[in-house]
XYZ file of C-alpha atoms in Angstrom:
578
model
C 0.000 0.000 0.000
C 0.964 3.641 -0.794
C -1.251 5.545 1.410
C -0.696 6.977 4.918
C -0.016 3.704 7.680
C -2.732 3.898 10.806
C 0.133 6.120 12.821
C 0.431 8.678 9.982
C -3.542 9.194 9.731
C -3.527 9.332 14.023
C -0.240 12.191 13.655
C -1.539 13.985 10.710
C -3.044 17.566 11.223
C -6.482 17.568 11.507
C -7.736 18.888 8.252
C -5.161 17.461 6.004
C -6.497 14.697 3.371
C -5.422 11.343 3.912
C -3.875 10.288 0.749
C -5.449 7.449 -1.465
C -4.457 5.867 -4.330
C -5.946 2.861 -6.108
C -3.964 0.426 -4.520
C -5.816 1.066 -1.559
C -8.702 0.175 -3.290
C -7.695 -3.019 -5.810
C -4.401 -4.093 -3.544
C -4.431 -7.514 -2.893
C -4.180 -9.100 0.574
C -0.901 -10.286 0.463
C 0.749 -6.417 1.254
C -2.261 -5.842 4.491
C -1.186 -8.822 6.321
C 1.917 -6.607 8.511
C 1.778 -7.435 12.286
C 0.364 -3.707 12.950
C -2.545 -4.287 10.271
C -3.527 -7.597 11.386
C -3.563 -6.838 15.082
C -5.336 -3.577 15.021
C -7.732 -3.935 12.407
C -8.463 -7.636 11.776
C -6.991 -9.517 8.627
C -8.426 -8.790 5.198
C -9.698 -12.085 3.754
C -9.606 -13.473 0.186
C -12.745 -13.773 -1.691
C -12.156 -17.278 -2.386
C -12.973 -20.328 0.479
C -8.981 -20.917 -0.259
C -7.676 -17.973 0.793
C -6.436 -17.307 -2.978
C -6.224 -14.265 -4.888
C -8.159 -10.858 -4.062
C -8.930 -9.501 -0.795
C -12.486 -10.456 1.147
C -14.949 -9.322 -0.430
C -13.346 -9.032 -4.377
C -15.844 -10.696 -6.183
C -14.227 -13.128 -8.636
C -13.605 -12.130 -12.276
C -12.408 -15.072 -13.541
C -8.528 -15.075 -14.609
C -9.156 -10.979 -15.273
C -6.829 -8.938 -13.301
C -7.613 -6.340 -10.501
C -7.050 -3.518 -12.547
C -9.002 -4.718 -15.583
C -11.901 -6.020 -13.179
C -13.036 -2.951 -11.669
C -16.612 -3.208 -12.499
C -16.716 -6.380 -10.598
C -13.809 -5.664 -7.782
C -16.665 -5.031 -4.930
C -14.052 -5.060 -2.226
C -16.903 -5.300 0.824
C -14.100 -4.409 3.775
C -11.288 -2.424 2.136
C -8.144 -1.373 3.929
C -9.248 2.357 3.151
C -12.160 2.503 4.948
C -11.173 0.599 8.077
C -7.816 3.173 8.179
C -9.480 6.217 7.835
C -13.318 5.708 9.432
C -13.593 5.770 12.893
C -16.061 3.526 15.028
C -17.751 6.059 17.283
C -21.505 5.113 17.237
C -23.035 3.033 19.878
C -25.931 0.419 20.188
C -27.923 2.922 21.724
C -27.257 5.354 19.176
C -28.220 3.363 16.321
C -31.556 1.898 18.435
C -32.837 5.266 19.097
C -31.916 6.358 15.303
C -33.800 3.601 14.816
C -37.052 4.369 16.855
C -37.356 8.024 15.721
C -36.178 7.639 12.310
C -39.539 7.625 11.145
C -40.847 9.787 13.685
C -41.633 13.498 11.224
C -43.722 15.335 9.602
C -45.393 12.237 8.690
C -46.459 11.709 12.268
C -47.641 15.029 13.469
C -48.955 16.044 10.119
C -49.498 13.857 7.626
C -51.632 11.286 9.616
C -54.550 14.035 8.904
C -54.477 13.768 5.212
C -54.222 9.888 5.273
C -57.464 10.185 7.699
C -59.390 12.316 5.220
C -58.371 10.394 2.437
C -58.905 6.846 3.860
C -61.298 7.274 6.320
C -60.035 6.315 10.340
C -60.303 2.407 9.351
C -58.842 2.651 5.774
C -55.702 5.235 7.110
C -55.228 2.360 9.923
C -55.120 -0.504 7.519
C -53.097 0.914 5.045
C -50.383 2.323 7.946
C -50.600 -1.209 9.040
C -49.448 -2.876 5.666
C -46.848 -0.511 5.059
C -46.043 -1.488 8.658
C -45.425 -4.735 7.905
C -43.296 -4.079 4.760
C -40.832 -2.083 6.696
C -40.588 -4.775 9.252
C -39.364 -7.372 6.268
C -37.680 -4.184 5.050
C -35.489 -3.727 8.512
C -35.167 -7.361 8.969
C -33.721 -7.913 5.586
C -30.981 -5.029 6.736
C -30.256 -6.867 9.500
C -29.495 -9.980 8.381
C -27.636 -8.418 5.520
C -25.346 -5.700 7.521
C -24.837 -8.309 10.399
C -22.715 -10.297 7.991
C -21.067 -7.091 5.682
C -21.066 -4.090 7.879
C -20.143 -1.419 5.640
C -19.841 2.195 4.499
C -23.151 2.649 2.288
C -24.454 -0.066 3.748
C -27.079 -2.176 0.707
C -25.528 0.350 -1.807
C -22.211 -1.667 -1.639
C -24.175 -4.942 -0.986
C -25.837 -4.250 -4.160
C -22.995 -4.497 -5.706
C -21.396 -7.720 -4.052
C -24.781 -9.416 -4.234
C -26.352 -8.520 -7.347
C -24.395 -6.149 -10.177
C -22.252 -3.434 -10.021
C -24.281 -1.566 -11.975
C -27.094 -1.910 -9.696
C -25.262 -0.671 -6.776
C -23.642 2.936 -8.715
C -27.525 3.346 -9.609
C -28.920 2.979 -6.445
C -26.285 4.404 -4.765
C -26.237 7.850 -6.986
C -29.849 8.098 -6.714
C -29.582 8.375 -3.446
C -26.772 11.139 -3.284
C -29.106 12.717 -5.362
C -32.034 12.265 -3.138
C -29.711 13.664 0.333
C -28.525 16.387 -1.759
C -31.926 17.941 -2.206
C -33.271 16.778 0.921
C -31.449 18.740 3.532
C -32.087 22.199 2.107
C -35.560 21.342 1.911
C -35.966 20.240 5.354
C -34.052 23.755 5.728
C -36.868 25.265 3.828
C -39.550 23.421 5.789
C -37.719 24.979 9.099
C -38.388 28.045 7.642
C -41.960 27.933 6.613
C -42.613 26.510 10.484
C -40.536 29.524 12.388
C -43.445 31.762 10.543
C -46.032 30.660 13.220
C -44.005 32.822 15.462
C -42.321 35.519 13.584
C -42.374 37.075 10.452
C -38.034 37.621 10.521
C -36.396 37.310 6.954
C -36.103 33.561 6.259
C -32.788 34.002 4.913
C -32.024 34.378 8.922
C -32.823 30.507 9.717
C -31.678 29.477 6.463
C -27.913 30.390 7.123
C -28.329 29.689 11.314
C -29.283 26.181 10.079
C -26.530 25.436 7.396
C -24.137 26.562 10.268
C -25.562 23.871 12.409
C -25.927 21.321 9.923
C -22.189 21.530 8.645
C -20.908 21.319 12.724
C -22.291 18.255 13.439
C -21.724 17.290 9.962
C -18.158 17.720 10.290
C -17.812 16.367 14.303
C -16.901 13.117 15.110
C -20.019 10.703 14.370
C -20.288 10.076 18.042
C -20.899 13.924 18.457
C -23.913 13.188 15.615
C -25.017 10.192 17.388
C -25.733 12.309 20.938
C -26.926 14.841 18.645
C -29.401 12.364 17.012
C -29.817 10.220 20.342
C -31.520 13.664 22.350
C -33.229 15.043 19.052
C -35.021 11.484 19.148
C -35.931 11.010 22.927
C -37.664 14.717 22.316
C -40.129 13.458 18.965
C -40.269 10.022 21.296
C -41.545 11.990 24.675
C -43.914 14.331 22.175
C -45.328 11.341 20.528
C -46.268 9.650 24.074
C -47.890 12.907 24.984
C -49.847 13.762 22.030
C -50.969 9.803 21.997
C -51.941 9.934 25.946
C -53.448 13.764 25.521
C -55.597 12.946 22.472
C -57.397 9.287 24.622
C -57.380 12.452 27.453
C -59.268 14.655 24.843
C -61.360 11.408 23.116
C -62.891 10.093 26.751
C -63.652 13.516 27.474
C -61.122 14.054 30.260
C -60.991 17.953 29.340
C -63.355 19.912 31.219
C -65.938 21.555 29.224
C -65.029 19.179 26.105
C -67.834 16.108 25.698
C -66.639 12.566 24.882
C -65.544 11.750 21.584
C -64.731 8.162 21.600
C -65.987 6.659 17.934
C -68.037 9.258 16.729
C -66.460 9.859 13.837
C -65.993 5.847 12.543
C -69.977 5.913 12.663
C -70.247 9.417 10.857
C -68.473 10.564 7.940
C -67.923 6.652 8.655
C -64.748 4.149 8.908
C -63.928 4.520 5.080
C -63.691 7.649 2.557
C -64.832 6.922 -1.088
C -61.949 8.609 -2.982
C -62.369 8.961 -6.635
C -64.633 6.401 -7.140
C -67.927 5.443 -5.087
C -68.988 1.895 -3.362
C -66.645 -0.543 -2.340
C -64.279 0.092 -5.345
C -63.543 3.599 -4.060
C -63.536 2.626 -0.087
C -60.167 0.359 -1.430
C -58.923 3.019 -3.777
C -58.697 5.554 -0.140
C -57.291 2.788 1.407
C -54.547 2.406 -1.502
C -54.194 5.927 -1.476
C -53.072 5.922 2.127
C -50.609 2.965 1.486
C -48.763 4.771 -1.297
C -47.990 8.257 0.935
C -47.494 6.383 3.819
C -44.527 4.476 2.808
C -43.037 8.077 2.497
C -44.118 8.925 6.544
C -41.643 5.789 6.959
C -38.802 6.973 4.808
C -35.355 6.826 6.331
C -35.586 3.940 8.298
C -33.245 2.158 6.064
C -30.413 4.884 6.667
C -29.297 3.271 10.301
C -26.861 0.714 8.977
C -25.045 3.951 6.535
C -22.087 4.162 8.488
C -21.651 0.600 9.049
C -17.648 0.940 9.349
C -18.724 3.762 12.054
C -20.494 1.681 14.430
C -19.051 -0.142 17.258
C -19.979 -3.723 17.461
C -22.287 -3.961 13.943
C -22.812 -7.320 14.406
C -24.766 -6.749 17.203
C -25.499 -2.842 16.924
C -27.177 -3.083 13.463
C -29.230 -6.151 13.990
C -31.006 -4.757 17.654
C -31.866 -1.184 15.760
C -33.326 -3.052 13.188
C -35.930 -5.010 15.401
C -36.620 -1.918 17.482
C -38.867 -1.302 14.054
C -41.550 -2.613 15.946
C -41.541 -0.615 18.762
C -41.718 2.152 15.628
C -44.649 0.596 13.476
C -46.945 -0.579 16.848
C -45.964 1.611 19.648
C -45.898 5.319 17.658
C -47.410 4.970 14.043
C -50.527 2.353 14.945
C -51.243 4.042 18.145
C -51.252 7.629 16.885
C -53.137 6.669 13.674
C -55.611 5.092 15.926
C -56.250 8.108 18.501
C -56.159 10.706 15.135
C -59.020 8.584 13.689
C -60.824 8.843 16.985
C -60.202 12.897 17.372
C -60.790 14.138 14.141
C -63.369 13.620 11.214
C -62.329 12.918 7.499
C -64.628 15.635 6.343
C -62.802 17.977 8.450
C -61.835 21.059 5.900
C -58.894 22.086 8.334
C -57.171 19.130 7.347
C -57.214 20.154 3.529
C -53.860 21.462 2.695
C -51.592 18.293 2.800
C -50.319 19.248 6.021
C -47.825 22.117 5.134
C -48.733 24.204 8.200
C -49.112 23.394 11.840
C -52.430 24.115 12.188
C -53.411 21.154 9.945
C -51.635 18.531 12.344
C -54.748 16.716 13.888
C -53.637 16.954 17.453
C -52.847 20.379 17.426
C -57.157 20.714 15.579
C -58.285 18.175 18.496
C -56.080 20.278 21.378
C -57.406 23.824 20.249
C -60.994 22.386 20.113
C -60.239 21.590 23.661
C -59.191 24.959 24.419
C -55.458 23.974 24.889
C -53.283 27.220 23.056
C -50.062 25.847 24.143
C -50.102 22.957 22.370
C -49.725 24.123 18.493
C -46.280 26.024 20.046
C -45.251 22.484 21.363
C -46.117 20.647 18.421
C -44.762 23.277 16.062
C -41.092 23.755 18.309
C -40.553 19.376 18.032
C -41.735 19.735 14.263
C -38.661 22.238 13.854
C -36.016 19.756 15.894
C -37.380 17.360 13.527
C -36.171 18.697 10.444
C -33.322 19.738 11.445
C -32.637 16.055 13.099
C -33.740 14.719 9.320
C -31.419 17.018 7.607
C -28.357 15.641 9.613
C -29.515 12.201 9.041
C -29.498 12.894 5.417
C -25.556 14.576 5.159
C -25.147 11.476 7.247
C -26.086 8.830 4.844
C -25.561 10.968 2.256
C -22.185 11.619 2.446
C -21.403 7.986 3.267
C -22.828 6.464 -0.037
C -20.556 9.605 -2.229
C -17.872 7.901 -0.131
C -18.436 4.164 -0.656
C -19.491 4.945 -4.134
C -15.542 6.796 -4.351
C -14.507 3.352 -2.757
C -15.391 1.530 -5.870
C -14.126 4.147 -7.918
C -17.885 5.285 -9.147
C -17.060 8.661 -8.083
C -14.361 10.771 -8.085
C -11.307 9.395 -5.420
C -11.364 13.298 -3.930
C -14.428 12.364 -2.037
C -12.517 9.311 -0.426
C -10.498 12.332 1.694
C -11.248 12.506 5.448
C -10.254 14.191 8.815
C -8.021 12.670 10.955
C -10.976 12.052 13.701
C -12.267 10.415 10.493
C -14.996 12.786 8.731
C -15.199 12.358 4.930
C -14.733 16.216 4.927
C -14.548 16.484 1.389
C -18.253 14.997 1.037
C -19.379 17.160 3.765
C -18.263 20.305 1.233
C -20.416 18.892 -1.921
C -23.441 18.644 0.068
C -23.089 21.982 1.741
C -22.748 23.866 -1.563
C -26.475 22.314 -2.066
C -27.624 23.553 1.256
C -27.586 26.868 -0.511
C -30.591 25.658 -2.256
C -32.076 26.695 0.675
C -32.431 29.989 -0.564
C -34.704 29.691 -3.995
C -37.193 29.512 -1.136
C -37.170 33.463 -0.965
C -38.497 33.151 -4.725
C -41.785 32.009 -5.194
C -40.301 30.987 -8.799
C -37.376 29.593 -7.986
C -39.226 27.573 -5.085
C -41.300 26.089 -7.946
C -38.439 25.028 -9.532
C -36.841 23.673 -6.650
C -39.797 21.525 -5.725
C -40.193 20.012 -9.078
C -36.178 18.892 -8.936
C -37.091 17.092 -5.666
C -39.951 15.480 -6.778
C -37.806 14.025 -9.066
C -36.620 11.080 -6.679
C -39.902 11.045 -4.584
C -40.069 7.598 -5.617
C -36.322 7.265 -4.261
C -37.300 5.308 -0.834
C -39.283 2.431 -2.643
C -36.076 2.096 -4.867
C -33.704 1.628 -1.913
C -36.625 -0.654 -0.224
C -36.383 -2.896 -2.942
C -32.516 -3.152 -3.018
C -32.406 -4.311 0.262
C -35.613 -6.815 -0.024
C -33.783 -7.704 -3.768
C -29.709 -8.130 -1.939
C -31.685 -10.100 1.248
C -33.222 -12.654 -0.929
C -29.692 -13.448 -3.372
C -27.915 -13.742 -0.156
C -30.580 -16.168 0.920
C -30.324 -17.982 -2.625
C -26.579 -17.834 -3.062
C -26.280 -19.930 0.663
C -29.242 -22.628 -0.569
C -26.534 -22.437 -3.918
C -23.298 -23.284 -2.065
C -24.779 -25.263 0.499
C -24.085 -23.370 3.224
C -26.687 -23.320 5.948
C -28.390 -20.123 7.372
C -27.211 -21.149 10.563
C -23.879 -19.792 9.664
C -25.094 -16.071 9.265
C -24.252 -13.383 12.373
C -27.712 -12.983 12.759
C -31.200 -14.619 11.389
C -34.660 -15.776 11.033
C -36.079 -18.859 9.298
C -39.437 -16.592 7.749
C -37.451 -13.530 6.685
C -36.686 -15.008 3.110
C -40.558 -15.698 2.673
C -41.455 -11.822 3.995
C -38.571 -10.215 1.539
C -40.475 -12.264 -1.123
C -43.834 -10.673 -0.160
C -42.244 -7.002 1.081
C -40.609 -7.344 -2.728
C -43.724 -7.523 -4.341
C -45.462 -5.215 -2.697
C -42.860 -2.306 -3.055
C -43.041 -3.090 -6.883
C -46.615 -2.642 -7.005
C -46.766 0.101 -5.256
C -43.685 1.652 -6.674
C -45.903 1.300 -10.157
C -49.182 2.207 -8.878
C -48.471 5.264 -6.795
C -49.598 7.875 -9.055
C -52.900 5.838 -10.155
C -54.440 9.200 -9.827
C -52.788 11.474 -12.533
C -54.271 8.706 -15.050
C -58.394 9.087 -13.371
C -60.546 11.614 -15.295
C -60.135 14.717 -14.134
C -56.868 14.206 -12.337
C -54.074 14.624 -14.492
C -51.200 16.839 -12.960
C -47.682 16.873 -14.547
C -46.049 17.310 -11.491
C -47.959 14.287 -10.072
C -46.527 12.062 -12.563
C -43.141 13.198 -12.319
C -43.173 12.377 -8.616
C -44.643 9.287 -8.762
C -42.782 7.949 -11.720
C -39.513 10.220 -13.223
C -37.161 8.523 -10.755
C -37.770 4.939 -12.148
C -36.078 6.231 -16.063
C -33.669 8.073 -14.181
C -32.497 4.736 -11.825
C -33.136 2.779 -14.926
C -30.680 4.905 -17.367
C -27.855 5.035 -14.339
C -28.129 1.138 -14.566
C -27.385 0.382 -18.020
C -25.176 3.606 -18.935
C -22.521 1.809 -16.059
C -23.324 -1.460 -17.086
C -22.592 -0.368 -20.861
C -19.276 1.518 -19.639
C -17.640 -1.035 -17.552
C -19.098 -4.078 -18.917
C -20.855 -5.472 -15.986
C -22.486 -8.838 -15.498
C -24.788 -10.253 -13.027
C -22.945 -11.850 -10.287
C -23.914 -15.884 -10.466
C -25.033 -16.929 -7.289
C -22.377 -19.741 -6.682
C -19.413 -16.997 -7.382
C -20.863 -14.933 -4.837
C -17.584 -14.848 -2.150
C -19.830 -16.387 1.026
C -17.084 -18.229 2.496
C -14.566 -15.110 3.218
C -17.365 -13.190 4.479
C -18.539 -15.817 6.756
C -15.410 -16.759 8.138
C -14.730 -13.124 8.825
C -18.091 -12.818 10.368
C -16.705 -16.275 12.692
C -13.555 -14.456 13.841
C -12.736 -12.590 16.832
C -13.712 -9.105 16.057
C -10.943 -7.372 17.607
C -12.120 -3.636 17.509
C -15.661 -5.091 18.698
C -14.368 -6.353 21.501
C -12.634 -3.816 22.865
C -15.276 -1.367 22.131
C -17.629 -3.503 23.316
C-alpha cells in the first residue's frame, strides 16, 4: 500500500487529506497482512474459500486482473475505509436512530391527510401494511449488515450481491435524493418559524446550514448524541400527544364532551376517494398505502455508516428489530387516537399538512381549548427537520464515499479528517444547502420543488434493493450449500417476507400515481413524482453497465465463504469497544 499507515492518519493535522491511491482500493491481501494491520484492524480475507487471490470481499472475475476487473472488484471491507473511518456510534445510538427515524412530519402532520383520504379504518389498515413491509424491510438489513457491515451499507451490498451496476444506480440516486433533501428540510424549518415571527427567512436558512455543517463535520459520536436527544424529544412528544388525544377522546378535558368513535360511525370508517362503493372505499385505502410508505422513509439509513459503528454485528441487527416498537408503539397508536379525534370531512385538514395548524392533534387540542399545544407541536416539528437534515448529510455523504470506494465517483471524495470525517463529502453537500435559498423566490421555489420530486419515488427504490440483496444472499447460501445457521444474525421466515415485502414495493412503486391517469386528475407534477425517478435509476443502470461491462454476479461466485469466516472471527475492535 501507498497511502498513509494507521500512525500517519492518528499524527496527521487535523484537516489534512489522507492520501489514497488505487492500490488502496484493488491491492491484494498479500501487502495488508503486517503485524500492525492484522492486530489492530483484523486480517483482510480473500474472496475465495482458499484464501487465494483478491482480498475479502473481491468478487471473482475469472482469470481478469484487478485492474481490468473494476466493475466487478466489490471489495466489501477495504483497507481504506477501516484506516481512515472511525467507530464512534453506539448500540444505543443506532436503536434510538432507529425508533425516531420515522418519527416526522409524517407523524404530526401527515396522519390528517391519510385520515381524510382513507377514512379512520382505511388510514389504519393501510399504515398497518406498510407497517409490515418495513418490518421485512429492517429485517432484511439486519441480516444483511450483520454479515457485511459497511460504508453505504445495501448500496455496496448491491454491488457484491447482485451487479455493479445496480449498486452505482442505487447508490447515486440516493446522493441525489440527500442532496436535495437537507435544504428542503431547511426550507420546511423556515416555513414553520413563521407561526411565530415574520423575521427574513434568509435568517434561519444560514443559522441552520451553520448547524448542519458542525455536526456534519464532528466526530459521528458527536452526531449520534446529537441524534440520540433530538429522538428522545419526537419520542416523549409522541407519548404525549398519543396519551393527551385518549385524554381529549374520553372527554377528560373539562368543558369538552366525549368523543370516543363518533367519527368511525359518521363521515364513517372509510372515505370513497375517486370512485364510489366498495371500489372507491379500497382506492382511499390504496391511497393511504402509497404516501405512507413516504411517513416511513429513512428507516433504512441506520446501517449507513456501518464501518462507524461499534460492534455492527450486534449494533445493526437490535436497531433493526426496534422497528416494531416504531410501526406498533408510535405509528398504529397515533393513527388510531387521530381517527378517533378528528373527522375525514374535516376542511382544516385540507392542505396536505404544510402548516401546523393542519396537524390533527394540534385541531383536536385547540378544540379543547389547549393554546399551548400548536407552540409544542410546532417547536418538536422544527427539531425534527433539522434532526432529518443531519440524518441525510449522514447517509448521504457515506454512499458519495463508498461509491468513491469503488471508484464510481471521483477518489477526492474518499479524503477525510483525521478524527475520520469524509470532509470532502461534507463540502459537496453543503454547496447544495444553498438551495435553501430559492425559497425566498416564489419561482425559484417552484423550480426547486419540481427537482425534488424528481426522486420522490427514491425510498421504494432503496426498499427494494435491500428486499432484492436479502433474498440473493438467501439464494446464493441454498446455492453453495451453506446453511443459514452460519449467518451473524437470522430468522427462518425472513426469506418468505422479503419475497412478499418485494412484491409489494413493486406494485406500489408502479401504482403510486394511479391518480394522474383518473378523469379529471391529471397533474404533470404528479406524474413526475410518482414515476420520473424509475427512467432516471433505470438509465444510471445500463449507462454503467454499458461503460464497464458489468455482469450479473452468479449466485455460486458470490464470495460467502470469506465473508462468513470473517463474520466467525474474533472481532478485535468489537471487543474492545464492546
Amino acid at each position: 500500500m501507498t497511502g498513509k499507515t494507521f500512525a500517519d492518519a492518528a499524527h496527521s493535522p487535523s484537516l489534512k487529506a489522507v492520501e489514497i491511491t488505487a492500490d488502496d482500493i484493488t491491492a491484494p491481501a498479500a501487502p495488508l497482512s503486517s503485524a500492525h494491520a492484522a492486530s489492530s484492524h483484523g486480517p483482510l480475507l480473500s474472496s475465495r474459500p482458499d484464501g487465494s487471490g483478491r482480498r475479502y470481499g473481491s468478487i471473482g472475475g475469472g482469470d481478469h486482473d484487478d485492474d481490468d476487473d473494476d466493475g466487478l472488484a466489490a471489495d466489501l471491507v477495504t483497507a481504506t475505509e477501516q484506516r481512515d473511518l472511525k467507530r464512534g456510534l453506539g448500540e444505543r445510538h443506532l436503536s434510538m436512530i432507529g425508533i425516531a427515524g420515522a418519527i416526522g412530519t409524517g407523524l404530526f402532520l401527515g396522519l390528517g391527510g391519510a385520515v381524510q383520504t382513507g377514512g379512520p379504518l382505511g388510514a389504519l389498515l393501510g399504515y398497518a401494511t406498510v407497517g409490515l413491509v418495513v418490518c421485512a424491510v429492517q429485517f432484511a438489513l439486519g441480516e444483511v449488515c450483520a454479515l457485511l457491515p459497511v460504508t453505504g451499507s445495501f448500496v455496496r451490498h448491491s454491488e457484491f450481491l447482485v451487479d455493479p451496476a445496480w449498486g452505482f444506480a442505487v447508490g447515486w440516486n440516493l446522493v441525489y435524493g440527500n442532496l436535495l433533501s437537507i435544504p428542503s428540510e431547511i426550507t420546511a424549518i423556515c416555513v414553520l418559524f413563521e407561526f411565530w415571527t415574520k423575521i427574513n427567512p434568509s435568517v434561519w436558512i444560514i443559522t441552520f446550514i451553520i448547524l448542519t455543517v458542525a455536526v456534519g463535520m464532528c466526530f459521528v459520536r458527536v452526531f449520534g448524541e446529537v441524534e440520540f436527544f433530538f429522538a428522545l424529544l419526537k419520542i416523549l412528544l409522541v407519548v404525549f400527544l398519543v396519551i393527551l388525544g385518549l385524554v381529549i377522546d374520553l372527554g377528560g378535558i373539562p368543558g369538552t364532551p366525549a368523543i370516543y368513535f363518533k367519527y368511525w360511525s359518521k363521515p364513517g370508517p372509510f372515505v370513497e376517494y375517486i370512485a364510489s362503493g366498495d371500489w372507491g372505499k379500497f382506492v382511499g385505502y390504496w391511497s393511504v398505502m402509497t404516501s405512507a410508505v413516504f411517513s416511513f422513509a429513512g428507516v433504512e439509513s441506520i446501517a449507513m455508516a456501518g464501518a462507524e459503528t461499534r460492534n455492527p454485528r450486534k449494533a445493526i441487527p437490535a436497531a433493526c428489530k426496534n422497528v416494531f416498537i416504531r410501526i406498533v408503539l408510535f405509528y398504529m397508536l397515533a393513527i388510531l387516537i387521530v381517527g378517533m379525534l378528528v373527522a375525514s370531512d374535516d376542511k382544516r385538514l385540507e392542505g396536505g399538512g404544510d402548516s401546523v395548524t393542519q396537524s390533527p392533534f394540534v385541531i383536536a387540542a385547540q378544540a379543547a381549548n389547549l393554546p399551548a399545544i400548536p407552540s409544542v407541536v410546532n417547536a418538536i416539528l422544527i427539531s425534527s427537520a433539522w434532526s432529518s437534515s443531519n440524518q441525510a448529510l449522514l447517509s448521504g455523504t457515506r454512499v458519495l464515499y463508498a461509491l468513491a470506494l469503488k471508484k464510481q465517483a471521483p477518489a477526492v471524495f474518499l479524503r477525510t479528517t483525521s478524527w475520520g470525517v469524509p470532509y470532502a463529502c461534507v463540502a459537496l453537500y453543503t454547496v447544495f444547502m444553498f438551495l435553501s435559498f430559492m425559497s425566498l423566490s416564489s419561482g425559484a421555489l417552484t423550480a426547486f420543488y419540481w427537482l425534488i420530486s424528481l426522486t420522490a419515488a427514491g425510498v421504494l427504490v432503496s426498499w427494494i434493493a435491500i428486499l432484492l440483496n436479502h433474498i440473493r444472499l438467501r439464494l446464493a447460501m441454498r446455492k453453495q450449500g451453506i446453511p443459514e445457521a452460519r449467518l451473524p444474525w437470522y430468522n427462518s421466515w425472513t426469506l418468505y417476507s422479503s419475497y412478499w415485502a418485494l412484491g409489494m414495493c413493486i406494485i406500489i412503486l408502479l401504482t403510486a400515481g394511479f391518480k394522474v391517469f383518473t378523469k379529471g386528475n391529471w397533474s404533470p407534477e404528479g406524474f413526475v413524482s410518482s414515476y420520473l425517478d424509475i427512467p432516471l435509476v433505470a438509465v444510471a443502470f445500463a449507462v454503467w453497465k454499458l461503460l464497464k461491462k458489468t455482469k450479473m454476479v452468479k449466485l455460486s461466485e458470490i464470495p460467502l465463504y470469506a465473508a462468513l469466516k470473517q463474520a466467525e472471527q474474533k472481532d478485535i475492535h468489537d471487543e474492545e469497544d464492546a
